[in-house]
XYZ file of C-alpha atoms in Angstrom:
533
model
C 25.939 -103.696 -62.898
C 24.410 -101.135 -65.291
C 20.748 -101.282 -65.127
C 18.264 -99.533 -67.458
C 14.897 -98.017 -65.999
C 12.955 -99.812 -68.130
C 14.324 -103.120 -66.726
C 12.900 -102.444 -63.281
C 9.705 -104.004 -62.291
C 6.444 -102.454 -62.467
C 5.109 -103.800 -59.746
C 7.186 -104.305 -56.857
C 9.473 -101.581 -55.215
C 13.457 -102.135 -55.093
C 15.357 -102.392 -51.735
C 19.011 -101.668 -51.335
C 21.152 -100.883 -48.274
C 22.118 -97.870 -49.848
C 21.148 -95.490 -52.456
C 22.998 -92.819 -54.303
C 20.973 -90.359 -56.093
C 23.950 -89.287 -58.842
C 26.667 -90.646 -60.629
C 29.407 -88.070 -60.853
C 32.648 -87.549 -58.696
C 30.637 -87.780 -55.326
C 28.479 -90.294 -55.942
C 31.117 -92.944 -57.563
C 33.178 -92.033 -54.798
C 31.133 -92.648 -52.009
C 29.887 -95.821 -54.321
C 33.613 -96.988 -54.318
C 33.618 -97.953 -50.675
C 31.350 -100.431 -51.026
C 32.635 -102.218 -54.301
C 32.578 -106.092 -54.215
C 31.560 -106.088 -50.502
C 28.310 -107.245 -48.940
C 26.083 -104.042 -49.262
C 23.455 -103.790 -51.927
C 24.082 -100.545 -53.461
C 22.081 -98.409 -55.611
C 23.270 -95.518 -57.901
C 20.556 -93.578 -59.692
C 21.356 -91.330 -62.538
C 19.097 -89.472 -64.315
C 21.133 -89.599 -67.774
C 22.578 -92.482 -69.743
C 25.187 -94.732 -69.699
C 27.138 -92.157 -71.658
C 26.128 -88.195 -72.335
C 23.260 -87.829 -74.860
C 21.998 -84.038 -75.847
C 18.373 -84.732 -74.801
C 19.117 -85.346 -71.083
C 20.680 -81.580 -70.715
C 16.890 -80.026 -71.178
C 16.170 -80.819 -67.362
C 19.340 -78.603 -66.485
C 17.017 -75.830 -67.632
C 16.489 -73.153 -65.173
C 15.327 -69.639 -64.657
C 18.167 -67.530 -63.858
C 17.135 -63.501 -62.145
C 20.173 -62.360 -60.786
C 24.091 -62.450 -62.640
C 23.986 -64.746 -65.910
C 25.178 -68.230 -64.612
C 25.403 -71.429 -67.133
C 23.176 -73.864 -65.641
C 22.987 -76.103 -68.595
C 25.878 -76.598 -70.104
C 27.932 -76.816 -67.178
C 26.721 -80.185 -65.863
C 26.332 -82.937 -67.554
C 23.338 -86.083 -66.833
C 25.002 -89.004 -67.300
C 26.787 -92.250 -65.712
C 29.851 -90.057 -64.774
C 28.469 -86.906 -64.502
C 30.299 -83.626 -65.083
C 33.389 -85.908 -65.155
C 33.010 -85.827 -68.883
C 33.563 -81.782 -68.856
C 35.801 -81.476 -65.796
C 39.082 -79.989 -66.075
C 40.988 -82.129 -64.315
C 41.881 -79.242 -62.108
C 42.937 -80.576 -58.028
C 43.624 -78.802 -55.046
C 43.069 -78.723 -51.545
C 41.386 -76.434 -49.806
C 43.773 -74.149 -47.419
C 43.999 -74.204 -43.811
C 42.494 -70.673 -43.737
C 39.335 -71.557 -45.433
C 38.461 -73.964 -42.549
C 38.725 -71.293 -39.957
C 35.676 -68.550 -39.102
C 37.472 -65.307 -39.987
C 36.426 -61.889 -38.534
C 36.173 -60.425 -41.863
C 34.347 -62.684 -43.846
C 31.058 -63.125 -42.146
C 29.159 -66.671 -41.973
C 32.858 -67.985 -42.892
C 34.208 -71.401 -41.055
C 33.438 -74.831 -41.354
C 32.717 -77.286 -38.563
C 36.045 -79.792 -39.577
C 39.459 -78.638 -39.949
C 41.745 -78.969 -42.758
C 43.304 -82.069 -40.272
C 40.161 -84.201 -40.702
C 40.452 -84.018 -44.377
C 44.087 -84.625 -44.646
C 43.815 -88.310 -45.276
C 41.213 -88.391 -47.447
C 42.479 -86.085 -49.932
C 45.286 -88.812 -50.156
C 42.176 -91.052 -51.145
C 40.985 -88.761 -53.380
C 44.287 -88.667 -55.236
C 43.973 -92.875 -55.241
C 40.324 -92.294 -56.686
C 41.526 -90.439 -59.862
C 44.647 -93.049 -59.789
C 46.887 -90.531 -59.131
C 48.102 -91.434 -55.360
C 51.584 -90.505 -56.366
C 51.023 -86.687 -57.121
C 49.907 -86.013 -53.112
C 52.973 -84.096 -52.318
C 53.068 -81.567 -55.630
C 50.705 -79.642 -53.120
C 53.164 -78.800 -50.673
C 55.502 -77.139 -53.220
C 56.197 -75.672 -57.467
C 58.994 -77.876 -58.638
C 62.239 -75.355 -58.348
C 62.429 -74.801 -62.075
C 58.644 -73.265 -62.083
C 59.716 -71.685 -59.111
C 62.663 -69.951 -60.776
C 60.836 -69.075 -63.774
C 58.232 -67.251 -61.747
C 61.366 -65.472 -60.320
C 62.931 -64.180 -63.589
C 59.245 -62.732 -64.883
C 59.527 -61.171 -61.536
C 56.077 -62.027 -60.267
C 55.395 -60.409 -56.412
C 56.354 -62.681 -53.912
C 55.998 -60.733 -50.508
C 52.242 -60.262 -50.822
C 51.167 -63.095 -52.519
C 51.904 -67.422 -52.004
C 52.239 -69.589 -54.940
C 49.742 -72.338 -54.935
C 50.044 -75.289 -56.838
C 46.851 -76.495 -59.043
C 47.032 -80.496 -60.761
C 46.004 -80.657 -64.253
C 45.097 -84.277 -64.225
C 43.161 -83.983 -68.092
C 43.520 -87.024 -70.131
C 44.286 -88.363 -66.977
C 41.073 -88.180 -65.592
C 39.061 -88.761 -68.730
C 40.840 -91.925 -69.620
C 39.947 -92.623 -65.486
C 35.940 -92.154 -65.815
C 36.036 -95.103 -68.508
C 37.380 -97.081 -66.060
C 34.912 -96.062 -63.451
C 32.490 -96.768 -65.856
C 33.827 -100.393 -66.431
C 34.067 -100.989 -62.370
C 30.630 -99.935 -61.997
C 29.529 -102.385 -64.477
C 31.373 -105.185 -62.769
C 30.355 -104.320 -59.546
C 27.979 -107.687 -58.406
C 26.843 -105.774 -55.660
C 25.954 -102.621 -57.252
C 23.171 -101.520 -59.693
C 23.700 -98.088 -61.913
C 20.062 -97.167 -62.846
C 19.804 -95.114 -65.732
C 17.527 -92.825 -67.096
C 16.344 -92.906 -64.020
C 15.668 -88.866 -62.659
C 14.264 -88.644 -59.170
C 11.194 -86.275 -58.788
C 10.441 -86.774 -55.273
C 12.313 -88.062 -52.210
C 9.042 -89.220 -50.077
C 9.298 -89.700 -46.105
C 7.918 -91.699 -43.604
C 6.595 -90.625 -40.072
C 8.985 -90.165 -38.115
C 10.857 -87.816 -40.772
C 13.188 -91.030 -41.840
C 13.397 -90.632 -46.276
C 11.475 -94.103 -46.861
C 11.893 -94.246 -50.768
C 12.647 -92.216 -53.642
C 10.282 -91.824 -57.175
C 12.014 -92.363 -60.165
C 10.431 -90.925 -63.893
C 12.141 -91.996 -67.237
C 12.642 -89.878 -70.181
C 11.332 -92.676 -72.500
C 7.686 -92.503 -70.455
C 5.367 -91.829 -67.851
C 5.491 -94.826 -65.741
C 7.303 -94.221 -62.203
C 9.193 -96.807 -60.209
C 9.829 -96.769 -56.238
C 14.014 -97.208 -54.690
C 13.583 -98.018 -51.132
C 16.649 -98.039 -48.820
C 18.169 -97.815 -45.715
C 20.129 -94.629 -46.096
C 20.119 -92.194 -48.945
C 22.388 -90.257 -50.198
C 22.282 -86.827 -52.784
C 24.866 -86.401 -54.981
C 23.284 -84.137 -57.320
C 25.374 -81.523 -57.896
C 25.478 -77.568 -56.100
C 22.601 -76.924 -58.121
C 20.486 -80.283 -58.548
C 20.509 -81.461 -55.037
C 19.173 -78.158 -53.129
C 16.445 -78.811 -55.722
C 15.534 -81.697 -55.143
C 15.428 -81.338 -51.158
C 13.358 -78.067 -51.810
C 10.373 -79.869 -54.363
C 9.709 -82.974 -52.286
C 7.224 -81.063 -50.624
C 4.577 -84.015 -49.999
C 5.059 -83.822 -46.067
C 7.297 -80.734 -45.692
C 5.512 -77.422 -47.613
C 8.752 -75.850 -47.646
C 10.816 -79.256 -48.279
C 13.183 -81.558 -46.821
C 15.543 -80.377 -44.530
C 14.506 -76.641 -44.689
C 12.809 -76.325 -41.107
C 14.610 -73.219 -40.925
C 14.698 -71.404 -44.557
C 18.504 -72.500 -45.148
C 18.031 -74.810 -47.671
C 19.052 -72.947 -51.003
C 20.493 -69.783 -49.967
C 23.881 -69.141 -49.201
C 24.663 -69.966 -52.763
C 28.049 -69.266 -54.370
C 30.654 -69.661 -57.014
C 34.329 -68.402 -57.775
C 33.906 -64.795 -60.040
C 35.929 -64.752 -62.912
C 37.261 -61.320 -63.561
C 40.249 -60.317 -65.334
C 42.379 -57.844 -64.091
C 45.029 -56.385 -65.646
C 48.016 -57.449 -68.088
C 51.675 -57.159 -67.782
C 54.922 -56.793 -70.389
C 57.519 -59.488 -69.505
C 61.355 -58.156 -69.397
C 61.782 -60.145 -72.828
C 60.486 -62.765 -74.475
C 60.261 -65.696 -72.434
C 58.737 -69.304 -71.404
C 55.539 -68.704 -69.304
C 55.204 -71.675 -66.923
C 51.513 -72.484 -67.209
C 51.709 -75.891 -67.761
C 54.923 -77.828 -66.358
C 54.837 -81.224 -67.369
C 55.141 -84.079 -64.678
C 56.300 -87.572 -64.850
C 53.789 -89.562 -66.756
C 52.928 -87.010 -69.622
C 49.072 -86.663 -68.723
C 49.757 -84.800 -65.354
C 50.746 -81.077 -65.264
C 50.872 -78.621 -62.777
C 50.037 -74.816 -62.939
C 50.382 -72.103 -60.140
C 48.252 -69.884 -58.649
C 49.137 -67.228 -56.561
C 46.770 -66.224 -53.383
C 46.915 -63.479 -51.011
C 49.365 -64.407 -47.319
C 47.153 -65.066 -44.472
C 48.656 -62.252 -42.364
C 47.935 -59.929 -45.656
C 44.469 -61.347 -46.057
C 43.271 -60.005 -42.828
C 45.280 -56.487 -42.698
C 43.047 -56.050 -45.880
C 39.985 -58.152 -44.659
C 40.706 -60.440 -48.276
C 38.963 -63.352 -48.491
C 40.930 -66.008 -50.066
C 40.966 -64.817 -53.605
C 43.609 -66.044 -56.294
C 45.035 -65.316 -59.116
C 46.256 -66.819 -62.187
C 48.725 -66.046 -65.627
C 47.789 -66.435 -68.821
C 49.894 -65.431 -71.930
C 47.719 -62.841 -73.795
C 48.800 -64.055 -77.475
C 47.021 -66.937 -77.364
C 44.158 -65.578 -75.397
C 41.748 -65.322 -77.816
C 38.687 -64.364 -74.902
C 40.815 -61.034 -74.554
C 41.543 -60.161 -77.951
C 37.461 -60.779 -78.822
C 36.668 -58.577 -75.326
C 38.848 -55.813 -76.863
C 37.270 -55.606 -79.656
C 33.851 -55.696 -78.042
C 35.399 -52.596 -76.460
C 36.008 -50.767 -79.412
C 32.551 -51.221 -80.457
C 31.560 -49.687 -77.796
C 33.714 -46.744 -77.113
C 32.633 -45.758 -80.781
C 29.028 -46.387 -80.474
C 27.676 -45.308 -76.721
C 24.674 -45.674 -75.711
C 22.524 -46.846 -72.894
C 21.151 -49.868 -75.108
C 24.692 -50.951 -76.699
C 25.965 -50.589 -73.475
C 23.987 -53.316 -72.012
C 24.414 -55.204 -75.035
C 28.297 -55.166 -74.523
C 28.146 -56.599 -70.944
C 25.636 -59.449 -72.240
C 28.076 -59.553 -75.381
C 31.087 -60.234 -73.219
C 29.892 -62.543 -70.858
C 28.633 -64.574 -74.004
C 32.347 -64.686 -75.654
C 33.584 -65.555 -72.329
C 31.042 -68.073 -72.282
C 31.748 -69.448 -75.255
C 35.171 -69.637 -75.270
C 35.003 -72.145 -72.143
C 32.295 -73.950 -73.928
C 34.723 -74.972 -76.691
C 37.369 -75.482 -74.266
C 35.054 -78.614 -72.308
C 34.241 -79.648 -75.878
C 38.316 -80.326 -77.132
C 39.021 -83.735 -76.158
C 40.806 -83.948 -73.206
C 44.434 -84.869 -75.245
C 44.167 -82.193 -77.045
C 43.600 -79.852 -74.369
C 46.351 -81.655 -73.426
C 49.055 -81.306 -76.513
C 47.563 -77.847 -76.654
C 48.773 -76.508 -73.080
C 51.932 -78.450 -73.351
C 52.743 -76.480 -76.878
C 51.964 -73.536 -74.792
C 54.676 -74.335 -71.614
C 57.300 -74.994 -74.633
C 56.308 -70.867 -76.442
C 57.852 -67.370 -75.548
C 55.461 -64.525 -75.074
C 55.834 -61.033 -74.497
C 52.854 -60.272 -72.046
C 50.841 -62.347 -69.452
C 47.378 -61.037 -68.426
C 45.966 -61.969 -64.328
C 42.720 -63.539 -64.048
C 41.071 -63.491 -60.735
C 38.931 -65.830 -58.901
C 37.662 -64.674 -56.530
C 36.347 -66.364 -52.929
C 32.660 -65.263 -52.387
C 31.467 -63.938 -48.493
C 28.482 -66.055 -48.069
C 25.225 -64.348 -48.466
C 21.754 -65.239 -47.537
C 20.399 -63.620 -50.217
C 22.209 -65.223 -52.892
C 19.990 -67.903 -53.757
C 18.389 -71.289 -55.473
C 14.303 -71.148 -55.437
C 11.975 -72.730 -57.103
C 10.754 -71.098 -60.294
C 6.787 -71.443 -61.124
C 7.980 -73.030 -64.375
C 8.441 -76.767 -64.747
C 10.479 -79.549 -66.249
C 8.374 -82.152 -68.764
C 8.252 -84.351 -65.358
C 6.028 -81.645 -63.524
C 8.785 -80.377 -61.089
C 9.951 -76.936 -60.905
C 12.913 -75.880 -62.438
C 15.246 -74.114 -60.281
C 15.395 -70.232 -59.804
C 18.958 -68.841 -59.321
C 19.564 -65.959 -58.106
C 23.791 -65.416 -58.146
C 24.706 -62.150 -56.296
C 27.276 -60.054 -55.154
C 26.791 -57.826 -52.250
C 28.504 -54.929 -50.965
C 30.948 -56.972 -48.788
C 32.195 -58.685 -52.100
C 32.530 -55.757 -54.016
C 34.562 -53.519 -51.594
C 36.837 -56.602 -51.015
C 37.385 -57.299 -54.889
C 38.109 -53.736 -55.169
C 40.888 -53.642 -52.411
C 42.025 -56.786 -53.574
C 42.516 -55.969 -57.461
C 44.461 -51.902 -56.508
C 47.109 -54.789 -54.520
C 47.337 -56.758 -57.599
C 47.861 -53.412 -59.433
C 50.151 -51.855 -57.077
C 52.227 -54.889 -56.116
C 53.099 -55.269 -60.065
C 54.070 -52.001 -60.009
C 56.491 -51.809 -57.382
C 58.049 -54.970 -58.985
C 58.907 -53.016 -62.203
C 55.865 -53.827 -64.448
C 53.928 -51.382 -66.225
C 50.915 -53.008 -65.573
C 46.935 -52.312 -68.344
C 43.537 -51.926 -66.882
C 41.552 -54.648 -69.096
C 38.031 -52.982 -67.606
C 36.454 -55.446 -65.982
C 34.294 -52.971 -64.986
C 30.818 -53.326 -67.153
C 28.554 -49.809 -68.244
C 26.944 -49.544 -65.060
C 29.674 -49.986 -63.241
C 29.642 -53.171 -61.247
C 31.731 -56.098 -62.353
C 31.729 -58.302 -65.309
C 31.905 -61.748 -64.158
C 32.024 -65.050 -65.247
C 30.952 -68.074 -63.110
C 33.266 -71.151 -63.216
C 30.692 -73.505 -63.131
C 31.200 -73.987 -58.952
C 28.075 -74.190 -57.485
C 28.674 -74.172 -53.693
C 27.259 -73.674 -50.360
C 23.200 -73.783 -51.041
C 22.987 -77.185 -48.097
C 25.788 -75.198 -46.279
C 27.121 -77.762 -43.278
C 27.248 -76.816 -39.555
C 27.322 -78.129 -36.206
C 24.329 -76.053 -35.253
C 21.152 -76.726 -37.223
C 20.149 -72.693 -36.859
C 23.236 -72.284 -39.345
C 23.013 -74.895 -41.419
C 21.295 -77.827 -43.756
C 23.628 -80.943 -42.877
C 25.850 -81.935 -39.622
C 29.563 -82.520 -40.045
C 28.706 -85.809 -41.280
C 26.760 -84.763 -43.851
C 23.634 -85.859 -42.586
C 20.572 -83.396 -42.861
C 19.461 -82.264 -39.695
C 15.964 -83.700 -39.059
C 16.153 -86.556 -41.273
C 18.287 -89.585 -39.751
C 18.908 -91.667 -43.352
C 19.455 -88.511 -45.356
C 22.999 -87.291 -46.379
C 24.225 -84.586 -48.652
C 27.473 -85.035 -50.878
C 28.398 -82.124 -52.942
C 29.643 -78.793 -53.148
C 26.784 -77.692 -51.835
C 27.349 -78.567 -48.596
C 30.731 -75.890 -48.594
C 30.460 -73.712 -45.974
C 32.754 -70.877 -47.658
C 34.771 -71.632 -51.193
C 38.167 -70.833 -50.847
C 39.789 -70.681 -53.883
C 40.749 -74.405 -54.871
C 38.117 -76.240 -57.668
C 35.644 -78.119 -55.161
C 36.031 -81.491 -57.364
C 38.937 -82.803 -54.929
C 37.251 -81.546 -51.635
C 33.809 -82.659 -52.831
C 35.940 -86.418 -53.634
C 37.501 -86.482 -49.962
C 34.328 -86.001 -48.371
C 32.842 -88.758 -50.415
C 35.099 -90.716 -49.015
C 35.072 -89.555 -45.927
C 31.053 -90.033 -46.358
C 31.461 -93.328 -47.489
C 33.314 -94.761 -43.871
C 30.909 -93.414 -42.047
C 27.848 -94.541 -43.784
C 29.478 -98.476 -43.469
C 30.233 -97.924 -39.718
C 26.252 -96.627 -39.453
C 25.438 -99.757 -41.341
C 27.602 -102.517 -39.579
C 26.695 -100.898 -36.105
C 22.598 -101.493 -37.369
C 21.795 -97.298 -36.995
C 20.681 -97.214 -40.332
């Protein structure tokens, strides 16, 4: 049942077994366990019932350290960054699970094993059970066409990626529908929390809800909470509810906020083909709104002769790519004009087409993304260019703070500061001469695209996947939530986002982030049946 701020009462607080702060991917998927049972459930989003401009001001942020979209990358509304999402699925790989020598802080406290099944419910979540076993393997015709371009096989694994698209955005209306049908469960909308307030003991014992429309507040009390705000939004909010805590919930021990990360974008190089051909970016699977696209990612034994995190790679045919033909020309500008000042210009320059071009990407409704990419699969083209992205080491110092600045409800924005360290560099370095040299040896003649900037560091793009600032652990020195995603210190608290990711891997963090909703979503009714919450 969809329920508008406005409607609650004034004077009395609202009770629920359960309440979701969120209503994106993690939220409605830890929601979806309880639909039509006997829980009273609470969702809480601080947008509308469908995206509205004026809701993206509280995205607003103050960013000191690489540029990173924090507005225009999420989206406040019943559905959350569903509305922008790609539609892009994969699991993460056995290797990310496991602490590796050479990435330090690396290794989460669940194996790939404990996921396995509820990836499969993940799949049934977007209503796409059926496409489960397009992870194991390309279709042989993709695999053949890779063959003929003669893309390096003995260094590098070809990973397939789901394109659900129009899939997925036809999917969120339903969502939307169930959630309204739902007897047992109330959306509240326009509905942004500003403080999660505790109880002695340390137990959350209600959350404080502000609507855009006023200055009234209302109260959500529950037995168990859980924050599905986002890799950004939720390490925010558990950092300004500061009534009890000075330093915030769940941050005892500093760890709350750092450890940020995304996946770099950074192109690499391009590459003739032999002849005109097909590229296989896009092969169409059985219902017409599925596709599947490969990646290609470094072998395991490979990754740690080179001490590689799990970086990957993708193709793109540089005809159409109209980021690389504007970057070019940026280029031009400035090997004809140097200077210190139009240097820096050019890096902010090319990060902004870059920016923009994925901007109007998100906005192209999800069909015609759709017809556009399958127009592509059925073209020839002459060269393919290799975009990276890349698998950050987690840092420390790489980190969400609170800026002195605040939103129009009186909380502080957010204060990102996205790094690279030395680690990351050296390892993007080694890993971008073996994309070079393995082209090579296969026969390509293979153009730097410098994606080195003036001052000679990298020129990256963030994919909009914020990660690992509520890092999980089974020891609270290392982390902000247990395996079960519940903050350490605070027994009715849990985390559900991508956030909580230990290390990134390379896959898009909507299908992990899904399966451990679900996974979430069990365990929170077994807490609530056995009476421990």
């Amino acid at each position: 049942m969809l329920v508008d701020f406005g409607e609650l009462s004034e004077d009395g607080d609202v009770r629920y077994d359960l309440c979701i702060v969120g209503s994106g991917a993690a939220g409605l998927a830890v929601a979806s366990t309880f639909w039509d049972g006997r829980r009273a459930v609470c969702i809480v989003e601080s947008g509308a019932a469908s995206p509205q401009q004026r809701y993206q001001s509280l995205n607003r942020a103050e960013c000191v350290g690489l540029d990173y979209d924090c507005v225009e990358s999420r989206c406040r509304a019943l559905g959350g960054t569903l509305h922008m999402w790609s539609g892009t699925c994969a699991p993460l790989d056995p290797i990310d699970f496991r602490p590796r020598a050479w990435v330090p802080r690396s290794g989460w406290p669940i194996d790939r094993a404990a996921l396995q099944p509820h990836y499969a419910e993940a799949a049934a979540f977007f209503g796409a059970p059926e496409t489960m076993g397009v992870f194991d393997t390309l279709p042989d015709a993709c695999e053949r066409q890779l063959d003929r371009m003669g893309v390096p096989t003995p260094e590098f694994d070809r990973k397939p990626f789901l394109l659900l698209h129009a899939h997925v955005a036809a999917h969120v209306g339903r969502l939307r529908k169930k959630v309204a049908a739902a007897g047992n469960v109330h959306c509240i909308v326009d509905a942004t929390v500003v403080d999660i307030a505790e109880r002695d003991g340390g137990a959350v014992d209600h959350i404080v809800l502000r609507s855009m429309r006023g200055d009234s507040t209302r109260k959500v009390r529950a037995k168990a909470f859980v924050i599905c705000a986002g890799g950004l939004e939720t390490p925010r909010l558990l950092l300004a509810s500061r009534q009890r805590r000075e330093t915030g919930i769940g941050n005892a021990r500093g760890l709350v906020g750092r450890y940020f990360m995304d996946h770099p974008r950074i192109r690499s190089t391009a590459f003739p083909l032999p002849r005109r051909m097909q590229a296989p970016i896009l092969t169409q699977a059985r219902n017409g709104s599925v596709g599947l696209r490969s990646g290609f990612t470094v072998t395991e034994s490979l990754q740690e002769k080179l001490e590689l995190a799990n970086h990957c790679f993708f193709l793109n045919p540089v005809s159409v790519d109209l980021e690389a033909k504007a970057v070019r020309s940026l280029e031009t500008v400035r090997r004809a004009e140097p200077g210190d000042d139009r240097a820096e210009a050019f890096s902010r320059a090319r990060v902004g087409v870059m920016r923009l071009a994925r901007r109007g990407w998100r906005a192209m409704p999800a069909r015609l993304r759709l017809a556009f990419e399958s127009g592509l699969s059925m073209r020839t083209f002459k060269q393919l260019s290799v975009v990276t992205k890349i698998e950050q080491v987690p840092n420390p110092a790489s980190a969400i703070t609170l800026s002195t600045e605040t939103d129009r409800f009186g909380v502080p924005k957010l204060r990102l500061q996205w790094r690279l360290d030395d680690v990351d560099r050296a390892g993007i370095a080694r890993y971008h001469d073996l994309i070079g040299s393995a082209f090579q040896r296969h026969g390509h003649a293979t153009e730097e695209l410098s994606f080195l900037g003036p001052g000679g560091d990298y020129i990256v793009q963030d994919t909009a996947h914020p990660m690992g600032a509520t890092r999980m652990s089974d020891d609270p020195q290392w982390g902000v939530v247990d395996p079960n995603l519940k903050v350490f210190g605070v027994p009715n608290l849990f985390l559900c986002s991508s956030s909580v990711f230990p290390s990134g891997g390379n896959a898009n963090p909507t299908f992990t982030i899904v399966a451990l909703a679900k996974r979430l979503g069990h365990h929170l009714e077994a807490q609530l049946a056995a009476g421990r919450l």
